[in-house]
Amino acid sequence: MNYNVALDIALKRLHDEGRYRTFIDIERRKGHFPHAVWTKPDGTQADITVWCGNDYLGMGQHPEVLAAMHEALEATGAGSGGTRNISGTTVYHKRLEAELADLHAKEAALVFTSAYIANDATLSTLRQIFPGLIIYSDALNHASMIEGVRRGGGEKRIFRHNDVAHLRSLIAADDPSAPKLIAFESIYSMDGDFGPIEQICDLAEEFGAMTYIDEVHAVGMYGPRGAGVAERDGQMHRIDIINGTLAKAYGVFGGYIAASAKMVDAVRSYAPGFIFTTSLPPAVAAGAAASVRVLKTAQHLRDAQQLHARILKARLKSLGLPIIDHGSHIVPVHVGDPIHCKMMSDMLLAQFGIYVQPINFPTVPRGTERLRFTPSPVHDPREIDALVHAMDHLWQQCALNRAEESA
């Protein structure tokens, strides 16, 4: 076999389908978020505004976060030195886990190198802890959850997205004595819609199932202390395992689960994705702990972010652009074609200094390609104006349908 030819074919297929992913060389500047510097392919540079970052609240620039990281770096050096059981547990890791357990009102928390790994490692390990476990997974769950369920082996059931009636029928058809777990998300990031947390918890209680929720796009963003949608809705105490990230609203790096002390102890003791992975650098753990602590009392940032998201959605809707609006902080604009989606992204960057990445298959189904904007508290009215005018201009230039035309 000619392996180079096979590589050429595989890469050409991505280019032909308009879903070859291009990494844009951008450099964030401390104190200037959401502005950054774009280094173009020819080596020249330009100032741009980032509209697709997951640092939703700008905490990656927060002075208390940076101060905590500097302190830990000077005290401990760069790396942790090993896995958690081989010299990789420090006072910074313990403080972070204590902050997270307190955030979610759980007995314990466990930090991983990412929320992807936390999902994969935990879900794939639960069947070792609960033999015969049946996992019921929402059809639109994140790839990390799908991979964790798959790798764990055993029985799984996929219920239609947010369809509690379908979930009920699947659970009712299974052995009542079998251990069960319902895995779902609080916010599904591609459409920005919410999971039916209360209804799923009701169903779990009725059938004796455990609940596992992914709150990665909600932690820091919702609830009186930023613990997520489950906190906002008064359902957090009904969730058995909460998965979250430190790399989005908290602006740093890493992921975690929060649960009972026994559940955390079991996952910690059985999950290869935790046991055999070097722990977070102490400076990263320190910065994450500071961010979690700050956002517990920073409702003004959450309020400003939600306000800017509502303003952007309203203004784009007023132009007839096909906004997907489920009331969350995520602002997807449906394009529906991978070539056009990439073209719009490229033109926004080159002509207007606006950086937003195209979202194409397999992240979303074919035919639902979109641009996904993530307003922050520090996108000011002038920047919102610039984005709205640029989208209006390019939508007309590319002859794309307005919402009222396609209705």
mmCIF file of C-alpha atoms in Angstrom:
data_model
loop_
_atom_site.group_PDB
_atom_site.id
_atom_site.type_symbol
_atom_site.label_atom_id
_atom_site.label_comp_id
_atom_site.label_asym_id
_atom_site.label_seq_id
_atom_site.Cartn_x
_atom_site.Cartn_y
_atom_site.Cartn_z
ATOM 1 C CA MET A 1 0.000 0.000 0.000
ATOM 2 C CA ASN A 2 1.188 3.499 -0.819
ATOM 3 C CA TYR A 3 0.596 5.252 2.490
ATOM 4 C CA ASN A 4 1.381 8.734 1.169
ATOM 5 C CA VAL A 5 -1.267 8.369 -1.531
ATOM 6 C CA ALA A 6 -3.796 7.283 1.111
ATOM 7 C CA LEU A 7 -2.932 10.353 3.165
ATOM 8 C CA ASP A 8 -3.332 12.600 0.111
ATOM 9 C CA ILE A 9 -6.760 11.093 -0.624
ATOM 10 C CA ALA A 10 -7.943 11.502 2.952
ATOM 11 C CA LEU A 11 -6.825 15.141 3.138
ATOM 12 C CA LYS A 12 -8.227 15.971 -0.318
ATOM 13 C CA ARG A 13 -11.598 14.611 0.753
ATOM 14 C CA LEU A 14 -11.682 17.098 3.632
ATOM 15 C CA HIS A 15 -10.733 19.968 1.319
ATOM 16 C CA ASP A 16 -13.363 18.967 -1.278
ATOM 17 C CA GLU A 17 -16.071 18.791 1.384
ATOM 18 C CA GLY A 18 -15.116 22.194 2.777
ATOM 19 C CA ARG A 19 -14.328 20.851 6.235
ATOM 20 C CA TYR A 20 -10.535 20.924 6.297
ATOM 21 C CA ARG A 21 -9.671 22.654 9.568
ATOM 22 C CA THR A 22 -7.248 25.553 9.438
ATOM 23 C CA PHE A 23 -5.461 26.673 12.586
ATOM 24 C CA ILE A 24 -5.336 30.456 12.817
ATOM 25 C CA ASP A 25 -2.150 31.800 14.414
ATOM 26 C CA ILE A 26 -3.432 34.214 17.061
ATOM 27 C CA GLU A 27 -1.773 35.627 20.146
ATOM 28 C CA ARG A 28 -3.824 36.806 23.091
ATOM 29 C CA ARG A 29 -2.440 39.863 24.845
ATOM 30 C CA LYS A 30 -2.753 40.160 28.610
ATOM 31 C CA GLY A 31 -5.261 42.804 29.595
ATOM 32 C CA HIS A 32 -6.657 43.233 26.075
ATOM 33 C CA PHE A 33 -9.193 40.401 25.800
ATOM 34 C CA PRO A 34 -11.148 39.921 23.504
ATOM 35 C CA HIS A 35 -8.545 41.519 21.245
ATOM 36 C CA ALA A 36 -5.666 39.501 19.855
ATOM 37 C CA VAL A 37 -2.978 39.661 17.182
ATOM 38 C CA TRP A 38 -3.317 37.529 14.049
ATOM 39 C CA THR A 39 -0.136 36.480 12.288
ATOM 40 C CA LYS A 40 -1.109 35.988 8.651
ATOM 41 C CA PRO A 41 0.405 33.274 6.421
ATOM 42 C CA ASP A 42 2.662 35.923 4.839
ATOM 43 C CA GLY A 43 4.074 36.853 8.263
ATOM 44 C CA THR A 44 2.351 40.211 8.608
ATOM 45 C CA GLN A 45 0.201 40.904 11.652
ATOM 46 C CA ALA A 46 -3.209 42.418 12.233
ATOM 47 C CA ASP A 47 -5.340 43.256 15.257
ATOM 48 C CA ILE A 48 -8.477 41.141 15.508
ATOM 49 C CA THR A 49 -11.439 40.624 17.848
ATOM 50 C CA VAL A 50 -12.044 37.054 19.027
ATOM 51 C CA TRP A 51 -15.724 36.074 18.839
ATOM 52 C CA CYS A 52 -15.481 32.296 19.188
ATOM 53 C CA GLY A 53 -13.444 31.783 22.362
ATOM 54 C CA ASN A 54 -14.595 29.580 25.227
ATOM 55 C CA ASP A 55 -13.053 31.908 27.814
ATOM 56 C CA TYR A 56 -16.612 33.160 28.182
ATOM 57 C CA LEU A 57 -16.011 35.640 31.008
ATOM 58 C CA GLY A 58 -12.427 36.687 30.282
ATOM 59 C CA MET A 59 -11.137 34.952 33.430
ATOM 60 C CA GLY A 60 -7.953 33.943 31.636
ATOM 61 C CA GLN A 61 -6.959 37.611 32.048
ATOM 62 C CA HIS A 62 -8.227 38.153 35.595
ATOM 63 C CA PRO A 63 -5.564 39.643 37.915
ATOM 64 C CA GLU A 64 -6.375 37.318 40.835
ATOM 65 C CA VAL A 65 -6.026 34.287 38.585
ATOM 66 C CA LEU A 66 -2.708 35.492 37.206
ATOM 67 C CA ALA A 67 -1.408 36.376 40.677
ATOM 68 C CA ALA A 68 -2.255 32.907 41.976
ATOM 69 C CA MET A 69 -0.445 31.302 39.052
ATOM 70 C CA HIS A 70 2.642 33.480 39.555
ATOM 71 C CA GLU A 71 2.737 32.614 43.260
ATOM 72 C CA ALA A 72 2.502 28.871 42.604
ATOM 73 C CA LEU A 73 5.031 29.015 39.777
ATOM 74 C CA GLU A 74 7.578 30.766 41.966
ATOM 75 C CA ALA A 75 6.899 28.381 44.839
ATOM 76 C CA THR A 76 6.930 25.056 42.966
ATOM 77 C CA GLY A 77 8.331 25.430 39.463
ATOM 78 C CA ALA A 78 6.766 24.391 36.181
ATOM 79 C CA GLY A 79 5.451 20.841 36.395
ATOM 80 C CA SER A 80 3.856 18.621 39.014
ATOM 81 C CA GLY A 81 6.494 15.918 38.733
ATOM 82 C CA GLY A 82 4.238 12.923 38.215
ATOM 83 C CA THR A 83 0.858 11.298 38.470
ATOM 84 C CA ARG A 84 -1.274 12.045 41.492
ATOM 85 C CA ASN A 85 -0.007 8.974 43.353
ATOM 86 C CA ILE A 86 3.624 9.492 42.268
ATOM 87 C CA SER A 87 4.618 12.930 43.593
ATOM 88 C CA GLY A 88 1.905 14.698 41.568
ATOM 89 C CA THR A 89 -0.412 15.732 44.407
ATOM 90 C CA THR A 90 0.261 19.158 45.876
ATOM 91 C CA VAL A 91 -1.518 21.566 48.179
ATOM 92 C CA TYR A 92 -2.708 23.381 45.036
ATOM 93 C CA HIS A 93 -4.491 20.294 43.714
ATOM 94 C CA LYS A 94 -6.160 19.716 47.076
ATOM 95 C CA ARG A 95 -7.274 23.345 47.291
ATOM 96 C CA LEU A 96 -8.733 23.175 43.805
ATOM 97 C CA GLU A 97 -10.693 20.015 44.564
ATOM 98 C CA ALA A 98 -11.968 21.536 47.797
ATOM 99 C CA GLU A 99 -13.168 24.635 45.902
ATOM 100 C CA LEU A 100 -14.952 22.446 43.341
ATOM 101 C CA ALA A 101 -16.601 20.220 45.928
ATOM 102 C CA ASP A 102 -17.828 23.345 47.728
ATOM 103 C CA LEU A 103 -19.030 24.866 44.436
ATOM 104 C CA HIS A 104 -21.261 21.892 43.680
ATOM 105 C CA ALA A 105 -22.214 21.117 47.298
ATOM 106 C CA LYS A 106 -20.721 17.632 46.951
ATOM 107 C CA GLU A 107 -18.533 15.706 49.362
ATOM 108 C CA ALA A 108 -15.578 15.509 46.976
ATOM 109 C CA ALA A 109 -14.185 16.402 43.568
ATOM 110 C CA LEU A 110 -11.510 14.896 41.346
ATOM 111 C CA VAL A 111 -9.411 16.921 38.882
ATOM 112 C CA PHE A 112 -8.375 15.550 35.480
ATOM 113 C CA THR A 113 -6.241 17.028 32.718
ATOM 114 C CA SER A 114 -9.374 17.938 30.745
ATOM 115 C CA ALA A 115 -13.140 17.590 30.881
ATOM 116 C CA TYR A 116 -12.858 15.280 27.855
ATOM 117 C CA ILE A 117 -10.644 12.938 29.858
ATOM 118 C CA ALA A 118 -12.892 13.305 32.913
ATOM 119 C CA ASN A 119 -15.917 12.192 30.863
ATOM 120 C CA ASP A 120 -14.097 9.413 29.046
ATOM 121 C CA ALA A 121 -12.300 8.049 32.108
ATOM 122 C CA THR A 122 -15.297 8.204 34.437
ATOM 123 C CA LEU A 123 -17.964 6.807 32.117
ATOM 124 C CA SER A 124 -15.699 4.003 30.878
ATOM 125 C CA THR A 125 -14.832 3.054 34.466
ATOM 126 C CA LEU A 126 -18.311 3.006 36.003
ATOM 127 C CA ARG A 127 -19.065 -0.451 34.601
ATOM 128 C CA GLN A 128 -16.127 -1.856 36.553
ATOM 129 C CA ILE A 129 -17.616 -0.359 39.694
ATOM 130 C CA PHE A 130 -21.236 -1.314 38.902
ATOM 131 C CA PRO A 131 -21.258 -4.655 37.003
ATOM 132 C CA GLY A 132 -24.098 -4.935 34.504
ATOM 133 C CA LEU A 133 -24.591 -1.151 34.388
ATOM 134 C CA ILE A 134 -26.877 0.077 31.606
ATOM 135 C CA ILE A 135 -26.053 3.607 30.425
ATOM 136 C CA TYR A 136 -28.752 5.769 28.825
ATOM 137 C CA SER A 137 -27.100 8.479 26.740
ATOM 138 C CA ASP A 138 -28.637 11.506 25.008
ATOM 139 C CA ALA A 139 -28.199 11.297 21.228
ATOM 140 C CA LEU A 140 -26.404 14.668 21.126
ATOM 141 C CA ASN A 141 -23.984 14.042 23.982
ATOM 142 C CA HIS A 142 -20.412 15.260 23.520
ATOM 143 C CA ALA A 143 -17.891 13.007 21.792
ATOM 144 C CA SER A 144 -16.067 12.466 25.093
ATOM 145 C CA MET A 145 -19.210 11.010 26.667
ATOM 146 C CA ILE A 146 -19.891 8.829 23.644
ATOM 147 C CA GLU A 147 -16.314 7.539 23.745
ATOM 148 C CA GLY A 148 -16.478 6.833 27.469
ATOM 149 C CA VAL A 149 -19.711 4.888 27.125
ATOM 150 C CA ARG A 150 -18.331 2.951 24.156
ATOM 151 C CA ARG A 151 -15.019 2.078 25.773
ATOM 152 C CA GLY A 152 -16.682 0.836 28.928
ATOM 153 C CA GLY A 153 -18.455 -1.893 26.969
ATOM 154 C CA GLY A 154 -21.705 -3.378 28.180
ATOM 155 C CA GLU A 155 -25.265 -2.304 27.510
ATOM 156 C CA LYS A 156 -26.115 1.201 26.338
ATOM 157 C CA ARG A 157 -29.272 2.880 25.146
ATOM 158 C CA ILE A 158 -29.372 6.078 23.077
ATOM 159 C CA PHE A 159 -32.449 8.231 23.648
ATOM 160 C CA ARG A 160 -33.598 10.927 21.261
ATOM 161 C CA HIS A 161 -32.262 14.357 22.141
ATOM 162 C CA ASN A 162 -34.024 15.782 25.208
ATOM 163 C CA ASP A 163 -36.885 13.281 24.671
ATOM 164 C CA VAL A 164 -37.834 12.213 28.205
ATOM 165 C CA ALA A 165 -40.731 10.070 26.953
ATOM 166 C CA HIS A 166 -38.357 8.077 24.768
ATOM 167 C CA LEU A 167 -35.936 7.743 27.681
ATOM 168 C CA ARG A 168 -38.777 6.469 29.871
ATOM 169 C CA SER A 169 -39.727 3.808 27.323
ATOM 170 C CA LEU A 170 -36.131 2.574 27.120
ATOM 171 C CA ILE A 171 -35.703 2.360 30.889
ATOM 172 C CA ALA A 172 -39.095 0.714 31.387
ATOM 173 C CA ALA A 173 -38.157 -2.022 28.928
ATOM 174 C CA ASP A 174 -35.026 -3.027 30.862
ATOM 175 C CA ASP A 175 -34.557 -5.277 33.881
ATOM 176 C CA PRO A 176 -35.745 -3.293 36.925
ATOM 177 C CA SER A 177 -32.941 -4.776 39.027
ATOM 178 C CA ALA A 178 -30.120 -3.767 36.672
ATOM 179 C CA PRO A 179 -27.970 -0.777 37.724
ATOM 180 C CA LYS A 180 -28.690 2.236 35.521
ATOM 181 C CA LEU A 181 -27.120 5.600 34.718
ATOM 182 C CA ILE A 182 -28.574 8.469 32.680
ATOM 183 C CA ALA A 183 -25.866 10.599 31.007
ATOM 184 C CA PHE A 184 -26.809 13.980 29.564
ATOM 185 C CA GLU A 185 -25.710 17.627 29.311
ATOM 186 C CA SER A 186 -27.033 20.833 30.818
ATOM 187 C CA ILE A 187 -26.218 22.943 27.729
ATOM 188 C CA TYR A 188 -25.618 21.400 24.322
ATOM 189 C CA SER A 189 -23.056 23.746 22.891
ATOM 190 C CA MET A 190 -23.758 23.508 19.169
ATOM 191 C CA ASP A 191 -27.388 24.682 19.403
ATOM 192 C CA GLY A 192 -27.172 26.261 22.853
ATOM 193 C CA ASP A 193 -30.244 24.389 24.143
ATOM 194 C CA PHE A 194 -30.789 23.157 27.698
ATOM 195 C CA GLY A 195 -31.243 19.614 28.946
ATOM 196 C CA PRO A 196 -34.483 18.809 30.865
ATOM 197 C CA ILE A 197 -32.696 18.329 34.174
ATOM 198 C CA GLU A 198 -35.694 18.188 36.504
ATOM 199 C CA GLN A 199 -37.643 15.725 34.343
ATOM 200 C CA ILE A 200 -34.629 13.448 33.970
ATOM 201 C CA CYS A 201 -34.009 13.525 37.716
ATOM 202 C CA ASP A 202 -37.675 12.651 38.320
ATOM 203 C CA LEU A 203 -37.339 9.694 35.970
ATOM 204 C CA ALA A 204 -34.085 8.588 37.585
ATOM 205 C CA GLU A 205 -35.697 8.576 41.010
ATOM 206 C CA GLU A 206 -38.690 6.644 39.719
ATOM 207 C CA PHE A 207 -36.546 3.901 38.189
ATOM 208 C CA GLY A 208 -33.651 3.927 40.664
ATOM 209 C CA ALA A 209 -31.084 5.231 38.175
ATOM 210 C CA MET A 210 -28.016 7.361 38.819
ATOM 211 C CA THR A 211 -27.574 10.688 37.013
ATOM 212 C CA TYR A 212 -24.469 12.017 35.254
ATOM 213 C CA ILE A 213 -24.498 15.567 33.887
ATOM 214 C CA ASP A 214 -21.950 17.382 31.735
ATOM 215 C CA GLU A 215 -21.975 21.067 32.756
ATOM 216 C CA VAL A 216 -18.877 22.162 30.833
ATOM 217 C CA HIS A 217 -20.578 25.057 29.011
ATOM 218 C CA ALA A 218 -22.484 26.094 32.133
ATOM 219 C CA VAL A 219 -20.048 26.093 35.062
ATOM 220 C CA GLY A 220 -19.104 29.640 35.962
ATOM 221 C CA MET A 221 -21.982 30.892 33.803
ATOM 222 C CA TYR A 222 -25.228 29.920 35.534
ATOM 223 C CA GLY A 223 -26.502 29.685 39.090
ATOM 224 C CA PRO A 224 -25.993 32.108 41.989
ATOM 225 C CA ARG A 225 -22.403 30.864 42.500
ATOM 226 C CA GLY A 226 -21.690 29.719 38.959
ATOM 227 C CA ALA A 227 -22.148 26.002 39.627
ATOM 228 C CA GLY A 228 -24.166 25.549 36.447
ATOM 229 C CA VAL A 229 -27.703 25.084 35.192
ATOM 230 C CA ALA A 230 -28.459 22.388 37.782
ATOM 231 C CA GLU A 231 -27.724 24.957 40.498
ATOM 232 C CA ARG A 232 -29.801 27.604 38.727
ATOM 233 C CA ASP A 233 -32.745 25.199 38.518
ATOM 234 C CA GLY A 234 -32.424 23.923 42.101
ATOM 235 C CA GLN A 235 -31.583 20.400 40.935
ATOM 236 C CA MET A 236 -27.898 20.092 41.802
ATOM 237 C CA HIS A 237 -28.503 17.930 44.885
ATOM 238 C CA ARG A 238 -30.285 15.381 42.685
ATOM 239 C CA ILE A 239 -27.302 14.803 40.384
ATOM 240 C CA ASP A 240 -24.966 11.948 41.334
ATOM 241 C CA ILE A 241 -21.952 12.926 39.201
ATOM 242 C CA ILE A 242 -21.261 16.399 37.803
ATOM 243 C CA ASN A 243 -18.658 16.879 35.085
ATOM 244 C CA GLY A 244 -17.170 20.319 34.509
ATOM 245 C CA THR A 245 -14.285 22.123 32.875
ATOM 246 C CA LEU A 246 -11.759 24.670 34.073
ATOM 247 C CA ALA A 247 -10.906 25.712 30.513
ATOM 248 C CA LYS A 248 -14.030 27.614 29.442
ATOM 249 C CA ALA A 249 -15.723 30.114 31.773
ATOM 250 C CA TYR A 250 -12.946 29.639 34.337
ATOM 251 C CA GLY A 251 -10.370 30.559 31.700
ATOM 252 C CA VAL A 252 -7.595 28.159 32.729
ATOM 253 C CA PHE A 253 -7.181 24.427 31.975
ATOM 254 C CA GLY A 254 -8.356 21.034 33.189
ATOM 255 C CA GLY A 255 -11.564 19.161 33.963
ATOM 256 C CA TYR A 256 -13.175 17.462 36.923
ATOM 257 C CA ILE A 257 -16.011 15.467 38.408
ATOM 258 C CA ALA A 258 -17.830 16.257 41.658
ATOM 259 C CA ALA A 259 -19.764 13.565 43.516
ATOM 260 C CA SER A 260 -19.983 11.694 46.807
ATOM 261 C CA ALA A 261 -16.726 10.863 48.565
ATOM 262 C CA LYS A 262 -17.227 7.141 47.851
ATOM 263 C CA MET A 263 -17.918 7.734 44.156
ATOM 264 C CA VAL A 264 -14.849 9.928 43.768
ATOM 265 C CA ASP A 265 -12.719 7.421 45.674
ATOM 266 C CA ALA A 266 -13.872 4.584 43.415
ATOM 267 C CA VAL A 267 -13.238 6.502 40.177
ATOM 268 C CA ARG A 268 -9.879 7.686 41.492
ATOM 269 C CA SER A 269 -8.904 4.106 42.292
ATOM 270 C CA TYR A 270 -10.114 2.415 39.087
ATOM 271 C CA ALA A 271 -9.894 4.894 36.171
ATOM 272 C CA PRO A 272 -6.740 4.452 34.020
ATOM 273 C CA GLY A 273 -7.297 7.937 32.573
ATOM 274 C CA PHE A 274 -6.692 9.324 36.037
ATOM 275 C CA ILE A 275 -4.198 6.845 37.489
ATOM 276 C CA PHE A 276 -1.683 6.950 34.638
ATOM 277 C CA THR A 277 -1.785 10.657 33.721
ATOM 278 C CA THR A 278 0.579 13.307 35.047
ATOM 279 C CA SER A 279 -1.360 15.797 37.138
ATOM 280 C CA LEU A 280 -1.955 19.439 36.264
ATOM 281 C CA PRO A 281 0.998 21.782 36.853
ATOM 282 C CA PRO A 282 0.585 23.393 40.290
ATOM 283 C CA ALA A 283 0.438 26.865 38.740
ATOM 284 C CA VAL A 284 -2.509 25.797 36.582
ATOM 285 C CA ALA A 285 -4.295 24.265 39.580
ATOM 286 C CA ALA A 286 -3.706 27.444 41.575
ATOM 287 C CA GLY A 287 -5.061 29.670 38.809
ATOM 288 C CA ALA A 288 -8.121 27.454 38.359
ATOM 289 C CA ALA A 289 -8.857 27.488 42.099
ATOM 290 C CA ALA A 290 -8.623 31.288 42.141
ATOM 291 C CA SER A 291 -10.981 31.551 39.166
ATOM 292 C CA VAL A 292 -13.558 29.239 40.753
ATOM 293 C CA ARG A 293 -13.333 31.218 43.992
ATOM 294 C CA VAL A 294 -13.730 34.597 42.271
ATOM 295 C CA LEU A 295 -16.701 33.536 40.154
ATOM 296 C CA LYS A 296 -18.621 32.305 43.183
ATOM 297 C CA THR A 297 -19.340 35.963 43.944
ATOM 298 C CA ALA A 298 -19.065 37.585 40.487
ATOM 299 C CA GLN A 299 -22.686 37.645 39.389
ATOM 300 C CA HIS A 300 -22.076 40.936 37.604
ATOM 301 C CA LEU A 301 -19.910 39.132 35.028
ATOM 302 C CA ARG A 302 -22.599 36.532 34.384
ATOM 303 C CA ASP A 303 -25.245 39.244 34.067
ATOM 304 C CA ALA A 304 -23.131 41.268 31.609
ATOM 305 C CA GLN A 305 -22.409 38.203 29.490
ATOM 306 C CA GLN A 306 -26.075 37.239 29.284
ATOM 307 C CA LEU A 307 -27.014 40.823 28.403
ATOM 308 C CA HIS A 308 -24.521 40.975 25.553
ATOM 309 C CA ALA A 309 -25.708 37.609 24.241
ATOM 310 C CA ARG A 310 -29.327 38.835 24.232
ATOM 311 C CA ILE A 311 -28.336 42.054 22.470
ATOM 312 C CA LEU A 312 -26.358 40.246 19.783
ATOM 313 C CA LYS A 313 -29.152 37.739 19.156
ATOM 314 C CA ALA A 314 -31.775 40.472 18.932
ATOM 315 C CA ARG A 315 -29.755 42.544 16.486
ATOM 316 C CA LEU A 316 -28.878 39.601 14.234
ATOM 317 C CA LYS A 317 -32.511 38.472 14.274
ATOM 318 C CA SER A 318 -33.599 41.983 13.280
ATOM 319 C CA LEU A 319 -31.536 41.545 10.111
ATOM 320 C CA GLY A 320 -33.307 38.272 9.331
ATOM 321 C CA LEU A 321 -30.265 36.123 9.985
ATOM 322 C CA PRO A 322 -31.179 32.534 10.951
ATOM 323 C CA ILE A 323 -30.237 32.516 14.630
ATOM 324 C CA ILE A 324 -30.612 29.341 16.697
ATOM 325 C CA ASP A 325 -31.875 30.729 19.995
ATOM 326 C CA HIS A 326 -32.665 28.505 22.968
ATOM 327 C CA GLY A 327 -32.018 31.203 25.571
ATOM 328 C CA SER A 328 -28.432 30.330 26.457
ATOM 329 C CA HIS A 329 -25.281 32.398 26.092
ATOM 330 C CA ILE A 330 -24.279 30.686 22.835
ATOM 331 C CA VAL A 331 -25.214 32.415 19.557
ATOM 332 C CA PRO A 332 -25.182 30.041 16.556
ATOM 333 C CA VAL A 333 -25.943 31.431 13.093
ATOM 334 C CA HIS A 334 -27.080 28.723 10.690
ATOM 335 C CA VAL A 335 -25.323 28.701 7.288
ATOM 336 C CA GLY A 336 -26.066 25.158 6.143
ATOM 337 C CA ASP A 337 -23.186 24.646 3.722
ATOM 338 C CA PRO A 338 -19.564 23.865 4.663
ATOM 339 C CA ILE A 339 -18.044 25.825 1.763
ATOM 340 C CA HIS A 340 -20.084 28.944 2.511
ATOM 341 C CA CYS A 341 -19.445 28.581 6.225
ATOM 342 C CA LYS A 342 -15.678 28.493 5.756
ATOM 343 C CA MET A 343 -15.871 31.348 3.238
ATOM 344 C CA MET A 344 -17.824 33.517 5.684
ATOM 345 C CA SER A 345 -15.304 32.794 8.434
ATOM 346 C CA ASP A 346 -12.377 33.675 6.156
ATOM 347 C CA MET A 347 -14.006 36.905 4.957
ATOM 348 C CA LEU A 348 -14.914 38.046 8.458
ATOM 349 C CA LEU A 349 -11.290 37.632 9.469
ATOM 350 C CA ALA A 350 -9.617 39.089 6.389
ATOM 351 C CA GLN A 351 -12.000 41.996 5.733
ATOM 352 C CA PHE A 352 -13.252 42.913 9.197
ATOM 353 C CA GLY A 353 -10.751 41.553 11.723
ATOM 354 C CA ILE A 354 -13.460 39.356 13.269
ATOM 355 C CA TYR A 355 -12.388 35.847 14.235
ATOM 356 C CA VAL A 356 -15.051 33.125 14.381
ATOM 357 C CA GLN A 357 -14.394 29.535 13.378
ATOM 358 C CA PRO A 358 -16.780 27.597 11.100
ATOM 359 C CA ILE A 359 -18.516 24.642 12.786
ATOM 360 C CA ASN A 360 -18.795 21.785 10.295
ATOM 361 C CA PHE A 361 -19.344 18.013 10.231
ATOM 362 C CA PRO A 362 -18.656 15.880 12.267
ATOM 363 C CA THR A 363 -19.088 18.430 15.082
ATOM 364 C CA VAL A 364 -22.595 19.109 13.723
ATOM 365 C CA PRO A 365 -24.655 17.096 11.195
ATOM 366 C CA ARG A 366 -24.162 17.807 7.507
ATOM 367 C CA GLY A 367 -26.446 20.566 6.312
ATOM 368 C CA THR A 368 -26.420 22.323 9.688
ATOM 369 C CA GLU A 369 -23.035 24.032 9.377
ATOM 370 C CA ARG A 370 -22.873 27.282 11.309
ATOM 371 C CA LEU A 371 -20.891 30.138 12.746
ATOM 372 C CA ARG A 372 -21.007 30.087 16.553
ATOM 373 C CA PHE A 373 -20.466 33.368 18.396
ATOM 374 C CA THR A 374 -19.675 33.561 22.108
ATOM 375 C CA PRO A 375 -20.168 37.105 23.429
ATOM 376 C CA SER A 376 -18.362 38.011 26.639
ATOM 377 C CA PRO A 377 -18.782 40.782 29.227
ATOM 378 C CA VAL A 378 -15.948 42.689 27.583
ATOM 379 C CA HIS A 379 -17.291 42.735 24.019
ATOM 380 C CA ASP A 380 -18.352 46.356 24.116
ATOM 381 C CA PRO A 381 -21.162 47.987 22.064
ATOM 382 C CA ARG A 382 -18.755 49.127 19.352
ATOM 383 C CA GLU A 383 -17.542 45.581 18.812
ATOM 384 C CA ILE A 384 -21.101 44.271 18.699
ATOM 385 C CA ASP A 385 -21.909 47.005 16.144
ATOM 386 C CA ALA A 386 -18.910 45.997 14.029
ATOM 387 C CA LEU A 387 -19.908 42.332 14.072
ATOM 388 C CA VAL A 388 -23.554 43.013 13.194
ATOM 389 C CA HIS A 389 -22.645 45.314 10.275
ATOM 390 C CA ALA A 390 -20.054 42.812 8.985
ATOM 391 C CA MET A 391 -22.547 39.933 9.090
ATOM 392 C CA ASP A 392 -25.196 42.011 7.311
ATOM 393 C CA HIS A 393 -22.747 42.985 4.584
ATOM 394 C CA LEU A 394 -21.350 39.486 4.020
ATOM 395 C CA TRP A 395 -24.744 37.779 4.177
ATOM 396 C CA GLN A 396 -25.862 40.031 1.332
ATOM 397 C CA GLN A 397 -22.584 39.657 -0.574
ATOM 398 C CA CYS A 398 -22.755 35.856 -0.384
ATOM 399 C CA ALA A 399 -26.474 35.886 -1.346
ATOM 400 C CA LEU A 400 -27.489 33.775 1.640
ATOM 401 C CA ASN A 401 -31.143 33.510 2.641
ATOM 402 C CA ARG A 402 -32.539 35.719 5.375
ATOM 403 C CA ALA A 403 -34.814 34.065 7.895
ATOM 404 C CA GLU A 404 -37.982 35.667 6.543
ATOM 405 C CA GLU A 405 -37.076 34.606 2.987
ATOM 406 C CA SER A 406 -36.575 30.958 3.906
ATOM 407 C CA ALA A 407 -39.624 30.774 6.223
#
